[in-house]
Short mmCIF file of C-alpha atoms and ligand atoms in Angstrom, two decimals:
data_model
loop_
_atom_site.label_atom_id
_atom_site.label_comp_id
_atom_site.label_asym_id
_atom_site.label_seq_id
_atom_site.Cartn_x
_atom_site.Cartn_y
_atom_site.Cartn_z
CA UNK P 1 -35.00 -3.48 24.04
CA UNK P 2 -33.38 0.02 24.10
CA UNK P 3 -31.53 0.73 20.93
CA UNK P 4 -29.06 3.33 19.80
CA UNK P 5 -27.98 4.08 16.37
CA UNK P 6 -24.82 6.15 15.82
CA UNK P 7 -24.45 7.95 12.50
CA UNK P 8 -27.56 9.09 10.66
CA UNK P 9 -26.67 8.69 7.06
CA UNK P 10 -28.15 6.47 4.44
CA UNK P 11 -27.64 3.33 6.45
CA UNK P 12 -28.11 4.53 10.10
CA UNK P 13 -31.24 6.61 9.37
CA UNK P 14 -32.94 3.76 7.67
CA UNK P 15 -31.85 1.14 10.32
CA UNK P 16 -33.12 3.67 13.08
CA UNK P 17 -36.45 4.33 11.21
CA UNK P 18 -37.15 0.69 10.43
CA UNK P 19 -36.49 -0.40 13.92
CA UNK P 20 -38.43 2.21 15.59
CA UNK P 21 -41.39 1.60 13.13
CA UNK P 22 -41.18 -2.14 14.20
CA UNK P 23 -41.76 -0.83 17.98
CA UNK P 24 -38.21 -0.59 19.16
CA UNK P 25 -37.35 2.25 21.52
CA UNK P 26 -34.60 3.89 19.47
CA UNK P 27 -32.33 6.94 20.01
CA UNK P 28 -30.37 8.15 16.92
CA UNK P 29 -27.13 10.16 17.28
CA UNK P 30 -25.16 12.03 14.86
CA UNK P 31 -22.39 14.62 15.29
CA UNK P 32 -23.82 16.73 12.50
CA UNK P 33 -26.10 19.37 14.26
CA UNK P 34 -27.82 20.34 11.04
CA UNK P 35 -28.93 16.73 10.53
CA UNK P 36 -30.23 16.60 14.04
CA UNK P 37 -32.05 19.98 13.78
CA UNK P 38 -33.60 18.88 10.41
CA UNK P 39 -34.73 15.60 11.90
CA UNK P 40 -36.37 17.23 15.02
CA UNK P 41 -38.37 19.31 12.60
CA UNK P 42 -39.56 16.30 10.82
CA UNK P 43 -37.24 16.86 7.70
CA UNK P 44 -35.05 14.24 6.15
CA UNK P 45 -31.39 15.35 5.56
CA UNK P 46 -31.26 12.82 2.69
CA UNK P 47 -33.46 11.71 -0.15
CA UNK P 48 -34.75 8.11 0.33
CA UNK P 49 -38.05 7.00 -0.97
CA UNK P 50 -40.51 5.87 1.80
CA UNK P 51 -38.20 6.78 4.61
CA UNK P 52 -40.12 9.98 5.71
CA UNK P 53 -43.40 7.92 6.00
CA UNK P 54 -41.96 5.31 8.42
CA UNK P 55 -39.56 7.66 10.48
CA UNK P 56 -42.10 10.33 11.11
CA UNK P 57 -44.93 7.99 11.58
CA UNK P 58 -46.93 8.17 14.81
CA UNK P 59 -45.97 4.50 15.13
CA UNK P 60 -42.26 5.27 15.39
CA UNK P 61 -40.69 5.86 18.77
CA UNK P 62 -37.55 7.62 17.88
CA UNK P 63 -35.49 10.46 19.45
CA UNK P 64 -32.66 12.25 17.71
CA UNK P 65 -29.83 13.86 19.54
CA UNK P 66 -26.18 15.18 19.17
CA UNK P 67 -25.21 13.90 22.54
CA UNK P 68 -23.74 10.57 23.34
CA UNK P 69 -24.95 11.06 27.00
CA UNK P 70 -28.26 9.97 25.71
CA UNK P 71 -26.89 6.63 24.90
CA UNK P 72 -26.22 5.79 28.66
CA UNK P 73 -29.24 3.46 29.02
CA UNK P 74 -28.96 1.75 25.54
CA UNK P 75 -28.59 -2.01 25.47
CA UNK P 76 -27.75 -2.39 21.78
CA UNK P 77 -25.96 0.20 19.84
CA UNK P 78 -25.58 0.07 16.09
CA UNK P 79 -22.61 1.93 14.61
CA UNK P 80 -23.28 3.31 11.01
CA UNK P 81 -20.52 5.89 10.59
CA UNK P 82 -18.62 6.25 7.35
CA UNK P 83 -15.63 3.98 6.53
CA UNK P 84 -14.07 5.98 3.60
CA UNK P 85 -11.13 5.10 1.45
CA UNK P 86 -7.93 6.93 2.15
CA UNK P 87 -4.93 6.21 -0.16
CA UNK P 88 -6.91 3.10 -1.23
CA UNK P 89 -7.21 1.83 2.26
CA UNK P 90 -10.05 1.86 4.71
CA UNK P 91 -10.20 4.65 7.24
CA UNK P 92 -11.56 3.13 10.53
CA UNK P 93 -11.13 6.40 12.57
CA UNK P 94 -14.79 7.05 12.49
CA UNK P 95 -15.70 3.70 13.74
CA UNK P 96 -13.02 3.79 16.35
CA UNK P 97 -14.01 7.27 17.61
CA UNK P 98 -17.69 6.37 17.89
CA UNK P 99 -16.77 3.11 19.69
CA UNK P 100 -14.68 4.96 22.24
CA UNK P 101 -17.25 7.62 22.85
CA UNK P 102 -20.11 4.88 23.38
CA UNK P 103 -17.63 2.84 25.86
CA UNK P 104 -16.73 5.92 27.82
CA UNK P 105 -20.28 6.43 28.87
CA UNK P 106 -21.87 3.01 28.77
CA UNK P 107 -20.06 -0.20 30.03
CA UNK P 108 -23.08 -2.53 29.63
CA UNK P 109 -24.14 -2.26 26.03
CA UNK P 110 -23.47 -4.48 23.04
CA UNK P 111 -22.03 -2.62 20.00
CA UNK P 112 -23.18 -3.73 16.65
CA UNK P 113 -21.06 -2.71 13.64
CA UNK P 114 -23.31 -2.00 10.67
CA UNK P 115 -20.68 0.04 8.72
CA UNK P 116 -18.60 -1.84 6.17
CA UNK P 117 -15.37 -2.69 7.86
CA UNK P 118 -12.43 -5.08 6.99
CA UNK P 119 -12.07 -8.58 8.80
CA UNK P 120 -10.59 -8.02 12.24
CA UNK P 121 -12.30 -4.62 12.92
CA UNK P 122 -14.84 -6.08 15.37
CA UNK P 123 -11.98 -7.67 17.33
CA UNK P 124 -10.00 -4.40 17.26
CA UNK P 125 -12.99 -2.41 18.63
CA UNK P 126 -13.67 -5.13 21.33
CA UNK P 127 -10.05 -4.64 22.42
CA UNK P 128 -10.47 -0.85 22.51
CA UNK P 129 -13.73 -0.69 24.49
CA UNK P 130 -13.93 -3.96 26.42
CA UNK P 131 -17.52 -4.43 25.13
CA UNK P 132 -19.00 -7.29 23.11
CA UNK P 133 -19.01 -6.28 19.37
CA UNK P 134 -21.37 -8.07 17.02
CA UNK P 135 -20.91 -7.68 13.22
CA UNK P 136 -24.12 -6.98 11.29
CA UNK P 137 -23.24 -5.73 7.74
CA UNK P 138 -25.93 -3.77 5.70
CA UNK P 139 -26.80 -4.95 2.23
CA UNK P 140 -29.42 -2.37 1.31
CA UNK P 141 -29.45 -0.51 -1.86
CA UNK P 142 -29.79 3.40 -1.88
CA UNK P 143 -33.08 4.23 -3.42
CA UNK P 144 -34.59 1.04 -2.17
CA UNK P 145 -33.28 1.20 1.29
CA UNK P 146 -36.59 1.05 3.36
CA UNK P 147 -37.80 -2.11 1.22
CA UNK P 148 -34.48 -3.76 1.52
CA UNK P 149 -34.11 -3.26 5.21
CA UNK P 150 -37.72 -4.48 5.87
CA UNK P 151 -37.20 -7.51 3.30
CA UNK P 152 -33.49 -8.31 3.12
CA UNK P 153 -32.27 -11.28 1.17
CA UNK P 154 -30.30 -12.40 4.30
CA UNK P 155 -29.35 -11.28 7.64
CA UNK P 156 -25.64 -11.77 8.46
CA UNK P 157 -24.58 -11.50 12.02
CA UNK P 158 -21.24 -12.58 13.51
CA UNK P 159 -19.59 -12.82 16.94
CA UNK P 160 -20.33 -13.84 20.45
CA UNK P 161 -24.22 -13.78 21.13
CA UNK P 162 -24.86 -12.87 17.54
CA UNK P 163 -28.33 -14.33 18.00
CA UNK P 164 -29.38 -11.24 19.94
CA UNK P 165 -29.03 -9.19 16.76
CA UNK P 166 -30.46 -11.93 14.56
CA UNK P 167 -33.59 -11.79 16.73
CA UNK P 168 -33.94 -8.19 16.33
CA UNK P 169 -34.22 -8.74 12.53
CA UNK P 170 -36.48 -11.77 12.94
CA UNK P 171 -39.57 -9.73 11.80
CA UNK P 172 -38.12 -9.60 8.37
CA UNK P 173 -38.54 -13.53 8.19
CA UNK P 174 -35.25 -13.57 6.07
CA UNK P 175 -32.67 -16.26 6.31
CA UNK P 176 -29.93 -15.63 8.86
CA UNK P 177 -26.43 -16.46 8.67
CA UNK P 178 -25.05 -16.58 12.27
CA UNK P 179 -21.21 -16.89 12.22
CA UNK P 180 -17.89 -15.38 13.25
CA UNK P 181 -17.25 -11.62 13.25
CA UNK P 182 -14.65 -12.25 10.45
CA UNK P 183 -16.98 -14.19 8.34
CA UNK P 184 -19.59 -11.50 8.64
CA UNK P 185 -17.24 -8.83 7.69
CA UNK P 186 -15.77 -10.53 4.69
CA UNK P 187 -19.30 -11.62 3.28
CA UNK P 188 -20.00 -8.02 2.89
CA UNK P 189 -16.85 -7.31 0.96
CA UNK P 190 -16.98 -10.42 -1.09
CA UNK P 191 -20.55 -9.54 -2.06
CA UNK P 192 -19.89 -5.91 -3.26
CA UNK P 193 -16.66 -6.98 -4.96
CA UNK P 194 -18.60 -9.75 -6.81
CA UNK P 195 -21.36 -7.36 -7.87
CA UNK P 196 -18.60 -4.71 -9.01
CA UNK P 197 -16.96 -7.42 -11.00
CA UNK P 198 -20.13 -8.31 -12.72
CA UNK P 199 -20.69 -4.82 -13.86
CA UNK P 200 -17.13 -4.44 -15.09
CA UNK P 201 -17.37 -7.72 -16.93
CA UNK P 202 -20.52 -6.65 -18.69
CA UNK P 203 -18.76 -3.44 -19.43
CA UNK P 204 -15.92 -5.12 -21.19
CA UNK P 205 -18.31 -7.36 -23.25
CA UNK P 206 -20.03 -3.96 -24.19
CA UNK P 207 -16.75 -2.58 -25.46
CA UNK P 208 -16.53 -5.68 -27.61
CA UNK P 209 -20.10 -5.24 -28.91
CA UNK P 210 -19.40 -1.62 -29.96
CA UNK P 211 -16.91 -3.03 -32.59
CA UNK P 212 -19.09 -5.78 -33.98
CA UNK P 213 -21.85 -4.77 -36.48
CA UNK P 214 -25.25 -6.10 -35.41
CA UNK P 215 -24.21 -6.69 -31.70
CA UNK P 216 -26.16 -5.10 -28.80
CA UNK P 217 -25.07 -5.53 -25.23
CA UNK P 218 -28.67 -5.18 -24.09
CA UNK P 219 -29.56 -8.38 -25.99
CA UNK P 220 -26.28 -10.18 -25.09
CA UNK P 221 -26.98 -9.43 -21.45
CA UNK P 222 -30.57 -10.46 -21.58
CA UNK P 223 -29.54 -13.86 -23.06
CA UNK P 224 -26.92 -14.37 -20.56
CA UNK P 225 -29.14 -13.23 -17.58
CA UNK P 226 -31.77 -15.84 -18.35
CA UNK P 227 -29.28 -18.55 -17.19
CA UNK P 228 -29.98 -18.83 -13.41
CA UNK P 229 -26.34 -19.57 -12.84
CA UNK P 230 -25.59 -16.15 -14.04
CA UNK P 231 -28.69 -14.14 -13.19
CA UNK P 232 -29.75 -10.73 -14.78
CA UNK P 233 -28.98 -8.44 -11.99
CA UNK P 234 -26.01 -6.13 -12.19
CA UNK P 235 -25.48 -7.08 -15.88
CA UNK P 236 -26.22 -3.71 -17.15
CA UNK P 237 -23.54 -2.18 -19.13
CA UNK P 238 -23.07 1.62 -18.68
CA UNK P 239 -20.85 4.30 -17.30
CA UNK P 240 -19.55 2.07 -14.57
CA UNK P 241 -20.25 1.62 -10.92
CA UNK P 242 -20.10 4.63 -8.46
CA UNK P 243 -21.64 5.51 -5.14
CA UNK P 244 -20.47 5.52 -1.66
CA UNK P 245 -19.79 1.77 -1.55
CA UNK P 246 -18.54 -0.35 -4.55
CA UNK P 247 -15.38 2.01 -5.40
CA UNK P 248 -14.14 2.30 -1.88
CA UNK P 249 -14.93 -1.36 -0.87
CA UNK P 250 -13.26 -2.98 -3.87
CA UNK P 251 -10.14 -0.85 -3.00
CA UNK P 252 -10.37 -1.48 0.60
CA UNK P 253 -10.56 -5.24 0.27
CA UNK P 254 -7.88 -5.31 -2.36
CA UNK P 255 -5.45 -3.41 -0.17
CA UNK P 256 -6.46 -5.37 2.93
CA UNK P 257 -5.72 -8.61 1.05
CA UNK P 258 -2.32 -7.17 -0.02
CA UNK P 259 -1.43 -6.74 3.54
CA UNK P 260 -1.93 -10.35 3.85
CA UNK P 261 0.20 -11.05 0.79
CA UNK P 262 -2.80 -12.12 -1.24
CA UNK P 263 -3.36 -10.56 -4.59
CA UNK P 264 -7.01 -10.20 -5.56
CA UNK P 265 -6.32 -9.90 -9.28
CA UNK P 266 -10.11 -10.08 -10.30
CA UNK P 267 -11.10 -7.25 -8.08
CA UNK P 268 -8.11 -5.13 -9.12
CA UNK P 269 -9.13 -5.76 -12.78
CA UNK P 270 -12.73 -4.76 -11.93
CA UNK P 271 -11.55 -1.49 -10.55
CA UNK P 272 -9.28 -0.82 -13.49
CA UNK P 273 -12.06 -1.63 -16.06
CA UNK P 274 -14.35 0.89 -14.11
CA UNK P 275 -11.71 3.60 -13.94
CA UNK P 276 -11.51 3.46 -17.80
CA UNK P 277 -15.29 4.05 -18.29
CA UNK P 278 -15.04 7.88 -18.26
CA UNK P 279 -12.43 8.01 -20.93
CA UNK P 280 -14.49 5.68 -22.94
CA UNK P 281 -17.55 7.83 -22.58
CA UNK P 282 -15.43 10.89 -23.47
CA UNK P 283 -14.31 9.18 -26.64
CA UNK P 284 -17.88 8.45 -27.64
CA UNK P 285 -19.06 11.96 -26.97
CA UNK P 286 -16.04 13.43 -28.99
CA UNK P 287 -16.83 11.11 -31.86
CA UNK P 288 -20.57 11.75 -31.83
CA UNK P 289 -21.30 15.24 -30.66
CA UNK P 290 -21.76 18.00 -33.24
CA UNK P 291 -20.05 20.63 -31.12
CA UNK P 292 -18.90 21.40 -27.65
CA UNK P 293 -22.38 22.39 -26.19
CA UNK P 294 -23.69 19.51 -24.27
CA UNK P 295 -26.59 18.77 -22.01
CA UNK P 296 -26.05 16.06 -19.52
CA UNK P 297 -29.14 14.27 -17.96
CA UNK P 298 -28.43 12.95 -14.44
CA UNK P 299 -25.88 13.68 -11.71
CA UNK P 300 -26.82 11.23 -8.96
CA UNK P 301 -24.60 8.02 -8.98
CA UNK P 302 -27.76 5.98 -9.78
CA UNK P 303 -31.50 6.46 -10.04
CA UNK P 304 -33.74 7.25 -7.03
CA UNK P 305 -30.98 8.87 -4.90
CA UNK P 306 -29.55 12.25 -4.17
CA UNK P 307 -26.18 10.64 -3.51
CA UNK P 308 -23.45 11.99 -5.63
CA UNK P 309 -20.49 10.36 -3.84
CA UNK P 310 -18.15 8.82 -6.52
CA UNK P 311 -20.89 9.52 -9.15
CA UNK P 312 -19.63 8.62 -12.57
CA UNK P 313 -21.94 11.22 -13.98
CA UNK P 314 -20.35 13.92 -11.83
CA UNK P 315 -16.76 12.75 -12.89
CA UNK P 316 -17.97 12.72 -16.48
CA UNK P 317 -19.21 16.33 -16.20
CA UNK P 318 -16.02 17.49 -14.60
CA UNK P 319 -14.08 15.66 -17.47
CA UNK P 320 -16.24 17.59 -20.03
CA UNK P 321 -15.51 21.03 -18.45
CA UNK P 322 -11.82 20.27 -18.35
CA UNK P 323 -12.09 19.51 -22.10
CA UNK P 324 -13.67 22.80 -22.74
CA UNK P 325 -17.20 21.61 -23.20
CA UNK P 326 -20.09 24.07 -22.16
CA UNK P 327 -22.11 21.79 -20.01
CA UNK P 328 -25.70 22.23 -18.96
CA UNK P 329 -27.10 19.46 -16.66
CA UNK P 330 -30.27 18.36 -14.90
CA UNK P 331 -31.11 15.86 -12.16
CA UNK P 332 -34.56 15.34 -10.67
CA UNK P 333 -33.27 15.40 -7.14
CA UNK P 334 -29.48 16.45 -6.96
CA UNK P 335 -29.58 20.33 -6.82
CA UNK P 336 -25.86 20.78 -6.44
CA UNK P 337 -24.29 23.50 -8.26
CA UNK P 338 -21.25 22.39 -10.24
CA UNK P 339 -18.63 25.03 -10.97
CA UNK P 340 -18.39 26.15 -14.70
CA UNK P 341 -21.45 24.28 -15.60
CA UNK P 342 -25.15 25.43 -15.91
CA UNK P 343 -27.84 23.72 -13.75
CA UNK P 344 -31.18 23.47 -15.60
CA UNK P 345 -34.38 23.60 -13.61
CA UNK P 346 -36.26 20.97 -15.70
CA UNK P 347 -35.47 18.25 -18.02
CA UNK P 348 -37.17 19.99 -20.82
CA UNK P 349 -35.00 22.96 -20.40
CA UNK P 350 -31.96 20.85 -20.47
CA UNK P 351 -32.84 18.97 -23.58
CA UNK P 352 -33.91 22.15 -25.39
CA UNK P 353 -30.63 23.88 -24.51
CA UNK P 354 -28.32 21.87 -26.86
CA UNK P 355 -28.23 19.61 -29.80
CA UNK P 356 -26.07 17.01 -27.92
CA UNK P 357 -27.66 15.13 -25.09
CA UNK P 358 -25.88 12.66 -22.85
CA UNK P 359 -27.92 10.27 -20.49
CA UNK P 360 -25.52 9.73 -17.67
CA UNK P 361 -27.80 8.61 -14.74
CA UNK P 362 -30.49 5.83 -15.37
CA UNK P 363 -33.61 7.86 -14.01
CA UNK P 364 -36.56 6.16 -15.36
CA UNK P 365 -38.18 9.67 -15.73
CA UNK P 366 -35.83 10.43 -18.66
CA UNK P 367 -37.61 7.88 -20.79
CA UNK P 368 -40.70 10.17 -20.80
CA UNK P 369 -38.70 12.75 -22.80
CA UNK P 370 -37.60 10.32 -25.46
CA UNK P 371 -39.97 11.82 -28.04
CA UNK P 372 -38.49 15.27 -27.66
CA UNK P 373 -34.98 13.84 -28.09
CA UNK P 374 -35.83 12.06 -31.37
CA UNK P 375 -34.12 14.76 -33.49
CA UNK P 376 -31.12 15.31 -31.17
CA UNK P 377 -27.75 13.65 -31.00
CA UNK P 378 -28.15 11.34 -28.12
CA UNK P 379 -25.23 9.55 -26.27
CA UNK P 380 -27.06 7.01 -24.11
CA UNK P 381 -24.37 5.96 -21.39
CA UNK P 382 -27.14 3.99 -19.49
CA UNK P 383 -29.06 2.42 -22.43
CA UNK P 384 -32.36 3.64 -21.14
CA UNK P 385 -33.89 4.85 -24.43
CA UNK P 386 -35.10 3.05 -27.56
CA UNK P 387 -32.31 3.48 -30.07
CA UNK P 388 -34.68 2.86 -32.96
CA UNK P 389 -36.64 5.93 -32.12
CA UNK P 390 -33.85 8.35 -32.16
CA UNK P 391 -32.16 9.58 -35.35
CA UNK P 392 -28.75 10.21 -34.17
CA UNK P 393 -28.18 7.59 -31.46
CA UNK P 394 -24.99 6.37 -29.81
CA UNK P 395 -25.27 3.93 -26.96
CA UNK P 396 -22.92 2.03 -24.71
CA UNK P 397 -22.52 -1.60 -26.21
CA UNK P 398 -24.37 -0.90 -29.36
CA UNK P 399 -22.51 -2.19 -32.41
CA UNK P 400 -22.27 -0.27 -35.67
CA UNK P 401 -25.36 -0.71 -37.87
CA UNK P 402 -24.90 -3.86 -39.95
P1 NAD K 1 -23.14 8.59 5.59
O1 NAD K 1 -21.80 9.32 5.25
O2 NAD K 1 -24.42 8.78 4.75
O3 NAD K 1 -23.43 8.73 7.08
C1 NAD K 1 -22.70 8.56 8.12
C2 NAD K 1 -23.12 9.46 9.21
O4 NAD K 1 -22.34 9.24 10.37
C3 NAD K 1 -23.09 11.13 8.90
O5 NAD K 1 -24.29 11.59 9.14
C4 NAD K 1 -21.98 11.59 9.88
O6 NAD K 1 -22.22 12.96 10.35
C5 NAD K 1 -22.11 10.45 11.05
N1 NAD K 1 -20.99 10.38 11.84
C6 NAD K 1 -19.52 10.43 11.49
N2 NAD K 1 -18.80 10.21 12.65
C7 NAD K 1 -19.73 10.10 13.77
C8 NAD K 1 -19.42 9.93 15.14
N3 NAD K 1 -18.21 9.70 15.66
N4 NAD K 1 -20.69 9.89 15.93
C9 NAD K 1 -21.76 10.06 15.35
N5 NAD K 1 -22.23 10.16 13.97
C10 NAD K 1 -21.03 10.31 13.28
O7 NAD K 1 -22.63 7.03 5.40
P2 NAD K 1 -23.59 5.75 4.84
O8 NAD K 1 -23.74 5.88 3.42
O9 NAD K 1 -24.77 5.60 5.76
O10 NAD K 1 -22.57 4.67 5.15
C11 NAD K 1 -22.38 4.22 6.48
C12 NAD K 1 -21.61 2.89 6.40
O11 NAD K 1 -22.41 1.90 5.90
C13 NAD K 1 -20.33 2.82 5.75
O12 NAD K 1 -19.31 1.94 6.13
C14 NAD K 1 -20.76 2.41 4.36
O13 NAD K 1 -19.89 1.63 3.58
C15 NAD K 1 -21.80 1.39 4.76
N6 NAD K 1 -22.81 0.94 3.86
C16 NAD K 1 -23.33 2.03 3.19
C17 NAD K 1 -24.34 1.65 2.26
C18 NAD K 1 -24.96 2.76 1.31
O14 NAD K 1 -25.62 2.24 0.34
N7 NAD K 1 -24.90 3.92 1.51
C19 NAD K 1 -24.91 0.32 2.10
C20 NAD K 1 -24.31 -0.57 2.84
C21 NAD K 1 -23.34 -0.26 3.71
#
């Protein structure tokens, strides 16, 4: 089967890489020339563990291009372009433009929408292109994207002849939900909103723990998570959810629901609780730091990625700068320069620079530096260090000493 993948970001590149590694003939297209040039030179434009090994493997049959012309002979074309949030609503223009470009050249293919889109989008694209459109949302986690795409918890496909796409993913041996376009589209939003709600829920309980001597959210969450009805995943208190998905997807589904006169109160509250996390962290820092010179560990929105979209850490750094803090920062993979802050080359340099240390991203690597932080003032916004080992420790969800 001849496959095309449109949009070679975190989702498209992994989809293209995994399918070509499985033996499919894949053409990947992106409008970003830099990306294509890098890929042609066997270099990845993003950081994603394990992706290089599969995408540039001799086993993979994959061709990268900037030209939609190259999609003329493709039978199945996955669309994995951005669906950003504009004024809290989903911006479908990238999906629409990509679909129109495909249909102007290829009248026989099936379009598969892998981007996260609100219910009704596949039908809209069908109307615009006269092509069959199958919905196949992606559930992978950045940082684990290759593993998740090879071993997904489930395959969700919707629309006419959706079995074609279910068959493409059959090698994963994962359970498949074959349904309508609209169900498939909504499953993605309901899943992301539920996970975001779980995070906001545990962050609210963390706020409560901070007021109760003897309470620790880590223990409370562990005790809750052992109940299989609750589960231990996404029950980690911290600085809140960021990244390219949860913030925009929760807003998109809430405003989509509003357009149908339905109020998603829980989702809206989850967003509000999340939005309060930065100010909450600022208060902790103001109360605990010895002065305004501060070292922040972590910039990525979570561990194992270079993605800083909607990163809470980045937002916190900007808020600190706005409040006249002198910020030094370090991230193992994000090399972005932040205006009015100093980027350290190593974690050791960052820790040595100031008395006040903030842990903002949960990179496991930072645990290795616990010993050299023992005598510092540590504000652990991700609860990754052992609070008993650090003299001056303040952590999210940790109550006053009883
Ligand atoms: P991304 O921004 O990393 O990549 C999108 C790519 O599409 C970019 O390289 C861009 O240049 C390209 N592009 C834009 N318009 C194009 C066009 N007309 N033709 C060809 N290429 C074009 O985005 P992403 O993180 O991979 O997300 C893509 C979609 O998948 C979004 O809807 C997102 O919500 C969804 N999603 C993302 C994740 C994730 O973890 N990143 C997980 C599940 C679902």
